[in-house]
C-alpha cells in the first residue's frame, strides 16, 4: 500500500527551492578562481521520495551535486548527473546559471538534462553568452521540462558569482575586485619595506580566500617595492590554488631579488610594461621565469592603459582579478570605471596621521555614501569587512 503524497503548498515548495539553490551557490563557490575561462556554476539534483510503507520516509533527497571543474570542464550539470549515477528520472535540477545549449568544448548540458529524464529545472541566472541565452529555456521547455528562474536575493548573489563571465561577454573585460585594509581611522599605512598588518590573523586568512577565488591578483610596482609580497594563497592545503600574479611596472624596474621574481618559475608572474621599457630588463626578467607583456600607455602618458591591460587579461583567459595594489592603484581603477567590487577590511588599530586616506578626500566614508555602490557589512573576528558592489554591475 502506498501512502497518499502529502500535498506541498507553494510556500513549502519555494522554501525548499531556496534551500537547494543556496546549496548550489555554495558549490559554485568551490570553482571560483579555478574554472576559468568558464564561469563557476553549481548544480544540485533532487528526487522527491514517496514512502511505500509507514516506515519509509517521504520527502526530498539530494541524489547528485556538481560544480564546474578545473579549466571549465566538465560543466556543473554534467558533473552532477554523473554524481547522481542514473537516479535522475523525474528529478529536479537546481542550477546557478542557465544550462548551456551549444556544442562548445563540451557537449550541451541541455541534451544531457533531457536524456537524464529531469522533470524540472530551477535556475538562478540568465547566461548572457549569445550561444546560450534564450535558447536554454526554450530547448528545455520544448522537451516538456518545467523551467523556472528564481528571483530575489539569491539571484543577485548568483549573478555576482558569475560576474567574470558577464563582464567578459558584455564589456570584453574581466571582473575587477579591489581589496584594501585600513585602520580604525580609515587610513592605509605608508610603505615601510615590509607588509604592515593592521588586521588580525583571521581577517588575513579571509583575504587569502579571496586570492583563491581570483584567476589573477594584481599590484603596482610600488607595492612590490614597499611590501615585497608573495601574493600566493597560503591557506593550508590550498597553496596550489594561488592565482596568477600580475604586476604593473611600466619601466620594468622590479627588483630581481623581490619575492615575486624569485618565485616566478614556480608561480606564474606576468609583468605589464610600456613599449618603451628597456629590452635588457625584459631579457633578465624573462630569464627568471616572468612573462612580460607590453601594453599601451594611458592618455596622460604617466602610466599604463588599464583598458588595454583588461583586454590582454581577457585574451589570456583571466575572468576574475583581485587588485591588491594599495590606495593609489585602487584609485586608478576607480577613475577608469573598472572597480566592480571594493572590499575593505577595517582593523581596530589606528594608523595615524601619516597614513594615506584612500579613495580621494572622502575616504571609506565617501564610498559608503556613494550611490554607485551598494554596501554590506560583516565581521571577521574583530575586523569589520565592508563590501561595496557596483550597483549597475
Ligand atoms: C553550463 N554549466 O558549469 C558552465 C557553463 O566551451 P565550453 O563548452 O566549456 O562552454 C563555455 C560556455 O558555457 C561559457 O561561456 C558559458 O556560457 C557556459 N558555462 N554552462 O551549462 C557550467 N560553466
Ligand atoms: Zn553546460
Short mmCIF file of C-alpha atoms and ligand atoms in Angstrom, two decimals:
data_model
loop_
_atom_site.label_atom_id
_atom_site.label_comp_id
_atom_site.label_asym_id
_atom_site.label_seq_id
_atom_site.Cartn_x
_atom_site.Cartn_y
_atom_site.Cartn_z
CA UNK A 1 0.00 0.00 0.00
CA UNK A 2 1.36 3.43 -0.81
CA UNK A 3 0.64 6.47 1.28
CA UNK A 4 -1.02 9.49 -0.32
CA UNK A 5 1.57 12.12 -1.24
CA UNK A 6 1.46 14.94 1.25
CA UNK A 7 0.42 17.98 -0.76
CA UNK A 8 3.07 20.69 -0.84
CA UNK A 9 1.99 24.30 -0.66
CA UNK A 10 3.59 26.91 -2.91
CA UNK A 11 5.36 28.34 0.09
CA UNK A 12 6.77 24.90 1.07
CA UNK A 13 7.96 24.46 -2.49
CA UNK A 14 9.51 27.90 -2.51
CA UNK A 15 11.44 27.41 0.71
CA UNK A 16 12.64 24.01 -0.49
CA UNK A 17 13.78 25.56 -3.78
CA UNK A 18 15.61 28.32 -1.89
CA UNK A 19 17.37 25.76 0.29
CA UNK A 20 18.71 23.76 -2.67
CA UNK A 21 19.63 26.87 -4.60
CA UNK A 22 21.64 28.09 -1.62
CA UNK A 23 23.50 24.80 -1.68
CA UNK A 24 24.07 25.14 -5.44
CA UNK A 25 25.56 28.59 -4.82
CA UNK A 26 27.91 27.20 -2.18
CA UNK A 27 29.04 24.52 -4.63
CA UNK A 28 29.59 27.14 -7.33
CA UNK A 29 31.93 28.98 -4.97
CA UNK A 30 34.23 25.97 -4.91
CA UNK A 31 35.17 26.51 -8.54
CA UNK A 32 35.84 30.26 -8.32
CA UNK A 33 39.38 31.03 -9.44
CA UNK A 34 39.72 27.50 -10.81
CA UNK A 35 37.19 27.20 -13.64
CA UNK A 36 38.44 29.99 -15.92
CA UNK A 37 37.74 30.95 -18.61
CA UNK A 38 34.39 29.39 -17.77
CA UNK A 39 32.11 30.74 -15.05
CA UNK A 40 31.87 28.57 -11.97
CA UNK A 41 28.38 27.09 -11.72
CA UNK A 42 26.81 24.87 -9.04
CA UNK A 43 24.21 22.14 -9.58
CA UNK A 44 22.07 20.00 -7.26
CA UNK A 45 19.77 17.14 -8.32
CA UNK A 46 16.89 16.32 -6.02
CA UNK A 47 14.39 13.45 -6.08
CA UNK A 48 11.01 13.57 -4.41
CA UNK A 49 10.60 10.31 -2.49
CA UNK A 50 7.28 8.86 -1.51
CA UNK A 51 7.46 6.19 1.18
CA UNK A 52 5.65 2.95 0.30
CA UNK A 53 5.32 1.87 3.90
CA UNK A 54 4.78 3.87 7.05
CA UNK A 55 8.41 3.16 7.98
CA UNK A 56 9.77 4.72 4.81
CA UNK A 57 10.44 8.41 4.58
CA UNK A 58 8.51 10.73 2.33
CA UNK A 59 10.38 13.85 1.32
CA UNK A 60 13.11 15.19 -0.91
CA UNK A 61 16.56 13.68 -1.24
CA UNK A 62 19.72 15.05 -2.84
CA UNK A 63 20.93 12.45 -5.34
CA UNK A 64 23.68 14.39 -7.07
CA UNK A 65 25.81 17.51 -6.72
CA UNK A 66 28.35 19.10 -9.03
CA UNK A 67 30.25 22.26 -9.86
CA UNK A 68 32.30 23.44 -12.80
CA UNK A 69 35.56 21.55 -12.78
CA UNK A 70 39.12 22.94 -13.18
CA UNK A 71 39.62 24.64 -16.55
CA UNK A 72 35.83 24.76 -17.02
CA UNK A 73 35.03 21.15 -17.83
CA UNK A 74 33.00 19.10 -17.11
CA UNK A 75 30.25 21.65 -16.59
CA UNK A 76 28.38 21.64 -13.28
CA UNK A 77 25.28 19.85 -14.62
CA UNK A 78 27.34 17.12 -16.28
CA UNK A 79 29.27 16.61 -13.03
CA UNK A 80 26.03 16.42 -11.00
CA UNK A 81 24.45 13.93 -13.43
CA UNK A 82 27.50 11.67 -13.11
CA UNK A 83 27.32 12.04 -9.33
CA UNK A 84 23.62 11.01 -9.37
CA UNK A 85 24.62 7.73 -11.06
CA UNK A 86 21.42 7.26 -13.06
CA UNK A 87 18.93 8.20 -10.33
CA UNK A 88 17.65 11.22 -12.26
CA UNK A 89 14.33 10.25 -13.80
CA UNK A 90 11.65 12.73 -12.70
CA UNK A 91 14.15 14.69 -10.58
CA UNK A 92 14.54 18.46 -10.12
CA UNK A 93 17.79 20.11 -11.18
CA UNK A 94 18.85 23.29 -9.36
CA UNK A 95 21.49 25.40 -11.16
CA UNK A 96 23.10 28.79 -10.57
CA UNK A 97 23.26 29.62 -14.31
CA UNK A 98 21.02 28.52 -17.19
CA UNK A 99 22.31 25.24 -18.66
CA UNK A 100 24.28 25.61 -21.89
CA UNK A 101 22.74 24.59 -25.20
CA UNK A 102 25.71 24.87 -27.52
CA UNK A 103 28.36 22.44 -28.66
CA UNK A 104 31.42 24.12 -27.16
CA UNK A 105 34.46 22.49 -25.69
CA UNK A 106 31.95 20.17 -24.03
CA UNK A 107 28.58 18.80 -25.27
CA UNK A 108 25.41 20.80 -24.46
CA UNK A 109 24.15 20.34 -20.90
CA UNK A 110 20.54 20.80 -22.15
CA UNK A 111 20.80 17.50 -24.09
CA UNK A 112 22.20 15.64 -21.10
CA UNK A 113 19.41 17.02 -18.88
CA UNK A 114 16.70 15.91 -21.34
CA UNK A 115 18.27 12.46 -21.76
CA UNK A 116 18.51 12.02 -17.98
CA UNK A 117 14.73 12.44 -17.64
CA UNK A 118 14.92 15.55 -15.44
CA UNK A 119 11.36 16.81 -14.88
CA UNK A 120 12.03 20.32 -13.58
CA UNK A 121 14.87 22.84 -13.84
CA UNK A 122 15.16 25.75 -11.41
CA UNK A 123 17.82 28.26 -12.46
CA UNK A 124 19.23 31.31 -10.74
CA UNK A 125 20.70 33.16 -13.67
CA UNK A 126 20.40 34.03 -17.32
CA UNK A 127 23.53 33.22 -19.34
CA UNK A 128 24.38 36.30 -21.47
CA UNK A 129 26.54 34.14 -23.78
CA UNK A 130 24.68 34.58 -27.11
CA UNK A 131 25.21 30.89 -27.85
CA UNK A 132 23.18 30.02 -24.74
CA UNK A 133 20.90 33.00 -23.86
CA UNK A 134 17.18 32.42 -24.51
CA UNK A 135 17.78 29.09 -26.26
CA UNK A 136 18.37 27.44 -22.90
CA UNK A 137 14.85 27.90 -21.53
CA UNK A 138 13.33 27.29 -24.98
CA UNK A 139 15.09 23.96 -25.57
CA UNK A 140 14.40 22.67 -22.10
CA UNK A 141 10.73 23.62 -22.18
CA UNK A 142 10.33 22.17 -25.70
CA UNK A 143 11.28 18.80 -24.19
CA UNK A 144 8.37 19.07 -21.73
CA UNK A 145 10.55 20.02 -18.74
CA UNK A 146 9.26 22.67 -16.33
CA UNK A 147 11.70 25.59 -16.27
CA UNK A 148 11.66 28.39 -13.74
CA UNK A 149 14.07 31.16 -12.94
CA UNK A 150 14.22 32.27 -9.32
CA UNK A 151 14.09 35.99 -8.45
CA UNK A 152 15.26 37.77 -5.30
CA UNK A 153 18.49 37.98 -3.28
CA UNK A 154 19.79 34.54 -4.26
CA UNK A 155 19.53 35.51 -7.89
CA UNK A 156 21.58 38.64 -7.22
CA UNK A 157 24.20 36.54 -5.42
CA UNK A 158 24.34 34.10 -8.33
CA UNK A 159 24.74 36.93 -10.80
CA UNK A 160 27.61 38.22 -8.72
CA UNK A 161 29.32 34.82 -8.66
CA UNK A 162 29.47 34.82 -12.49
CA UNK A 163 30.43 38.50 -12.86
CA UNK A 164 33.69 37.48 -14.59
CA UNK A 165 31.63 35.81 -17.31
CA UNK A 166 29.08 38.64 -17.52
CA UNK A 167 31.77 41.32 -17.84
CA UNK A 168 33.64 39.23 -20.42
CA UNK A 169 30.56 38.79 -22.61
CA UNK A 170 29.09 42.27 -22.18
CA UNK A 171 32.12 44.54 -21.75
CA UNK A 172 35.03 42.46 -23.08
CA UNK A 173 36.96 42.72 -19.84
CA UNK A 174 37.42 40.73 -16.60
CA UNK A 175 35.65 41.41 -13.30
CA UNK A 176 37.78 43.57 -11.00
CA UNK A 177 37.63 43.26 -7.23
CA UNK A 178 39.64 45.78 -5.20
CA UNK A 179 40.86 44.81 -1.75
CA UNK A 180 42.24 47.19 0.84
CA UNK A 181 42.99 47.04 4.58
CA UNK A 182 42.53 50.21 6.60
CA UNK A 183 42.99 51.08 10.25
CA UNK A 184 40.27 52.19 12.66
CA UNK A 185 40.85 55.75 11.41
CA UNK A 186 40.21 54.69 7.79
CA UNK A 187 43.84 55.23 6.80
CA UNK A 188 46.29 52.93 5.00
CA UNK A 189 49.86 52.72 6.36
CA UNK A 190 52.59 54.06 4.09
CA UNK A 191 55.06 51.54 2.71
CA UNK A 192 57.87 50.56 5.05
CA UNK A 193 59.62 47.84 3.04
CA UNK A 194 57.64 45.02 4.59
CA UNK A 195 53.91 44.26 4.95
CA UNK A 196 52.17 46.11 7.76
CA UNK A 197 49.41 44.05 9.30
CA UNK A 198 46.57 46.16 10.52
CA UNK A 199 44.09 43.30 10.62
CA UNK A 200 44.49 40.12 12.68
CA UNK A 201 45.11 36.55 11.59
CA UNK A 202 41.50 35.58 10.89
CA UNK A 203 40.93 38.51 8.55
CA UNK A 204 44.19 37.72 6.75
CA UNK A 205 43.03 34.13 6.21
CA UNK A 206 39.84 35.57 4.74
CA UNK A 207 41.98 37.68 2.43
CA UNK A 208 43.79 34.54 1.28
CA UNK A 209 40.39 33.02 0.50
CA UNK A 210 39.75 35.98 -1.78
CA UNK A 211 43.04 35.25 -3.56
CA UNK A 212 41.99 31.67 -4.12
CA UNK A 213 38.72 32.80 -5.72
CA UNK A 214 40.53 35.01 -8.24
CA UNK A 215 42.16 33.97 -11.52
CA UNK A 216 44.77 36.70 -11.13
CA UNK A 217 45.99 39.04 -8.43
CA UNK A 218 47.26 42.46 -9.48
CA UNK A 219 49.54 45.03 -7.81
CA UNK A 220 51.58 48.04 -8.82
CA UNK A 221 55.38 48.04 -8.77
CA UNK A 222 55.40 50.32 -5.74
CA UNK A 223 53.61 47.69 -3.66
CA UNK A 224 56.31 45.19 -4.65
CA UNK A 225 58.97 47.65 -3.54
CA UNK A 226 57.21 48.57 -0.29
CA UNK A 227 55.90 45.19 0.87
CA UNK A 228 57.84 42.56 -1.11
CA UNK A 229 54.72 40.35 -1.14
CA UNK A 230 54.43 36.77 -2.36
CA UNK A 231 50.80 37.11 -3.49
CA UNK A 232 50.21 33.38 -3.17
CA UNK A 233 47.37 31.67 -1.32
CA UNK A 234 48.84 30.26 1.87
CA UNK A 235 45.81 28.56 3.35
CA UNK A 236 46.89 25.06 4.45
CA UNK A 237 46.29 22.55 1.65
CA UNK A 238 45.23 25.23 -0.83
CA UNK A 239 48.64 26.55 -1.87
CA UNK A 240 48.15 25.11 -5.37
CA UNK A 241 45.11 27.38 -5.82
CA UNK A 242 47.31 30.50 -5.91
CA UNK A 243 46.29 32.90 -8.69
CA UNK A 244 48.49 34.24 -11.47
CA UNK A 245 50.44 37.20 -10.13
CA UNK A 246 50.32 40.38 -12.18
CA UNK A 247 52.48 43.49 -11.68
CA UNK A 248 52.04 46.85 -13.41
CA UNK A 249 55.55 48.17 -13.94
CA UNK A 250 55.85 50.50 -16.94
CA UNK A 251 59.69 50.63 -16.96
CA UNK A 252 60.38 47.09 -15.64
CA UNK A 253 62.09 48.43 -12.52
CA UNK A 254 61.00 45.49 -10.35
CA UNK A 255 63.95 44.00 -8.46
CA UNK A 256 65.24 40.54 -9.39
CA UNK A 257 65.57 39.99 -5.65
CA UNK A 258 61.86 40.54 -4.98
CA UNK A 259 59.93 37.52 -3.74
CA UNK A 260 57.72 37.71 -6.83
CA UNK A 261 60.61 37.43 -9.30
CA UNK A 262 62.44 34.85 -7.21
CA UNK A 263 59.39 32.57 -7.29
CA UNK A 264 58.43 33.28 -10.93
CA UNK A 265 59.44 29.84 -12.14
CA UNK A 266 57.10 28.21 -9.56
CA UNK A 267 54.10 30.57 -9.61
CA UNK A 268 53.23 32.43 -12.83
CA UNK A 269 54.25 36.10 -12.83
CA UNK A 270 53.11 38.45 -15.58
CA UNK A 271 54.59 41.94 -15.74
CA UNK A 272 52.78 44.56 -17.78
CA UNK A 273 55.05 47.34 -19.05
CA UNK A 274 55.11 50.06 -21.69
CA UNK A 275 56.54 49.72 -25.20
CA UNK A 276 59.44 51.89 -24.06
CA UNK A 277 60.59 49.61 -21.21
CA UNK A 278 64.28 48.55 -21.59
CA UNK A 279 64.71 45.38 -23.66
CA UNK A 280 67.61 44.31 -21.44
CA UNK A 281 65.34 44.36 -18.36
CA UNK A 282 62.83 42.24 -20.26
CA UNK A 283 65.54 39.70 -21.07
CA UNK A 284 66.68 39.45 -17.45
CA UNK A 285 63.16 39.08 -16.06
CA UNK A 286 62.18 36.53 -18.69
CA UNK A 287 65.24 34.50 -17.77
CA UNK A 288 63.91 34.39 -14.19
CA UNK A 289 60.60 32.97 -15.46
CA UNK A 290 58.43 36.11 -15.66
CA UNK A 291 56.18 36.74 -18.64
CA UNK A 292 56.48 40.31 -19.99
CA UNK A 293 53.52 41.96 -21.74
CA UNK A 294 53.95 45.32 -23.43
CA UNK A 295 50.80 47.45 -23.36
CA UNK A 296 49.70 50.95 -24.36
CA UNK A 297 50.25 53.94 -22.09
CA UNK A 298 47.33 55.90 -20.76
CA UNK A 299 46.36 59.25 -22.25
CA UNK A 300 48.39 61.29 -19.77
CA UNK A 301 51.47 59.21 -20.61
CA UNK A 302 52.13 58.72 -16.89
CA UNK A 303 51.02 55.14 -16.52
CA UNK A 304 49.74 52.09 -18.34
CA UNK A 305 46.35 52.00 -20.03
CA UNK A 306 44.11 49.91 -17.77
CA UNK A 307 41.63 49.19 -20.54
CA UNK A 308 44.40 47.74 -22.70
CA UNK A 309 45.56 45.66 -19.74
CA UNK A 310 41.99 44.45 -19.18
CA UNK A 311 41.84 43.34 -22.83
CA UNK A 312 45.15 41.44 -22.52
CA UNK A 313 43.97 39.72 -19.34
CA UNK A 314 40.76 38.65 -21.06
CA UNK A 315 42.54 37.12 -24.06
CA UNK A 316 44.74 35.27 -21.58
CA UNK A 317 41.59 33.63 -20.13
CA UNK A 318 41.52 35.71 -16.93
CA UNK A 319 37.97 36.47 -15.77
CA UNK A 320 38.32 37.41 -12.09
CA UNK A 321 41.03 39.82 -10.93
CA UNK A 322 41.80 40.76 -7.33
CA UNK A 323 43.51 44.14 -7.19
CA UNK A 324 45.64 44.30 -4.04
CA UNK A 325 47.81 47.18 -5.06
CA UNK A 326 47.31 49.74 -2.33
CA UNK A 327 45.39 53.02 -2.36
CA UNK A 328 46.97 54.53 -5.49
CA UNK A 329 46.27 51.56 -7.74
CA UNK A 330 42.76 51.26 -6.25
CA UNK A 331 42.08 54.89 -7.07
CA UNK A 332 43.30 54.46 -10.66
CA UNK A 333 40.91 51.54 -11.14
CA UNK A 334 38.04 53.58 -9.70
CA UNK A 335 38.83 56.52 -12.00
CA UNK A 336 38.94 54.21 -15.04
CA UNK A 337 35.46 52.92 -14.11
CA UNK A 338 36.88 49.43 -13.52
CA UNK A 339 36.04 48.95 -9.84
CA UNK A 340 33.28 46.34 -9.78
CA UNK A 341 33.63 45.47 -6.12
CA UNK A 342 35.62 47.11 -3.35
CA UNK A 343 36.34 45.02 -0.27
CA UNK A 344 37.65 46.85 2.77
CA UNK A 345 38.97 45.23 5.92
CA UNK A 346 38.94 47.68 8.82
CA UNK A 347 41.12 46.78 11.80
CA UNK A 348 40.93 48.01 15.39
CA UNK A 349 44.22 49.90 15.43
CA UNK A 350 44.67 53.47 14.31
CA UNK A 351 47.27 54.07 11.62
CA UNK A 352 47.87 57.72 12.47
CA UNK A 353 48.10 60.99 10.62
CA UNK A 354 50.95 59.83 8.38
CA UNK A 355 48.66 57.18 6.82
CA UNK A 356 47.01 57.67 3.44
CA UNK A 357 43.27 58.32 3.10
CA UNK A 358 42.12 56.08 0.21
CA UNK A 359 39.52 56.91 -2.48
CA UNK A 360 40.11 60.65 -2.54
CA UNK A 361 39.38 63.02 0.29
CA UNK A 362 36.07 61.30 1.13
CA UNK A 363 37.88 58.09 2.16
CA UNK A 364 35.88 54.99 3.02
CA UNK A 365 33.05 57.13 4.39
CA UNK A 366 32.71 58.68 0.93
CA UNK A 367 32.24 55.20 -0.52
CA UNK A 368 29.52 54.36 1.98
CA UNK A 369 27.61 57.39 0.72
CA UNK A 370 28.17 56.75 -2.98
CA UNK A 371 25.02 55.88 -4.95
CA UNK A 372 27.21 53.87 -7.35
CA UNK A 373 27.88 51.13 -4.80
CA UNK A 374 25.73 49.02 -2.54
CA UNK A 375 27.34 48.23 0.79
CA UNK A 376 27.09 45.15 3.01
CA UNK A 377 28.91 44.63 6.29
CA UNK A 378 30.10 41.59 8.20
CA UNK A 379 32.56 40.90 10.99
CA UNK A 380 35.56 38.62 10.62
CA UNK A 381 36.54 38.29 14.27
CA UNK A 382 37.12 41.87 15.34
CA UNK A 383 37.76 43.12 11.82
CA UNK A 384 34.92 44.92 10.06
CA UNK A 385 34.55 43.81 6.45
CA UNK A 386 32.67 46.10 4.10
CA UNK A 387 31.81 45.13 0.54
CA UNK A 388 30.85 47.76 -1.97
CA UNK A 389 29.29 46.29 -5.08
CA UNK A 390 28.78 48.31 -8.20
CA UNK A 391 25.07 48.92 -8.48
CA UNK A 392 24.89 48.79 -12.28
CA UNK A 393 27.11 45.67 -12.36
C1 LIG B 1 26.90 25.31 -18.11
N1 LIG B 1 27.46 24.79 -16.99
O1 LIG B 1 29.10 24.68 -15.47
C2 LIG B 1 29.26 26.32 -17.12
C3 LIG B 1 28.65 26.89 -18.28
O2 LIG B 1 33.49 25.97 -24.01
P1 LIG B 1 32.50 25.28 -23.14
O3 LIG B 1 31.81 24.14 -23.80
O4 LIG B 1 33.05 24.89 -21.78
O5 LIG B 1 31.31 26.34 -22.87
C4 LIG B 1 31.60 27.56 -22.27
C5 LIG B 1 30.31 28.33 -22.01
O6 LIG B 1 29.40 27.55 -21.24
C6 LIG B 1 30.55 29.58 -21.18
O7 LIG B 1 30.91 30.67 -21.98
C7 LIG B 1 29.20 29.78 -20.51
O8 LIG B 1 28.27 30.38 -21.40
C8 LIG B 1 28.77 28.35 -20.24
N2 LIG B 1 29.22 27.92 -18.92
N3 LIG B 1 27.46 26.37 -18.70
O9 LIG B 1 25.91 24.78 -18.61
C9 LIG B 1 28.61 25.24 -16.46
N4 LIG B 1 30.44 26.78 -16.65
ZN1 LIG B 2 26.92 23.19 -19.93
#
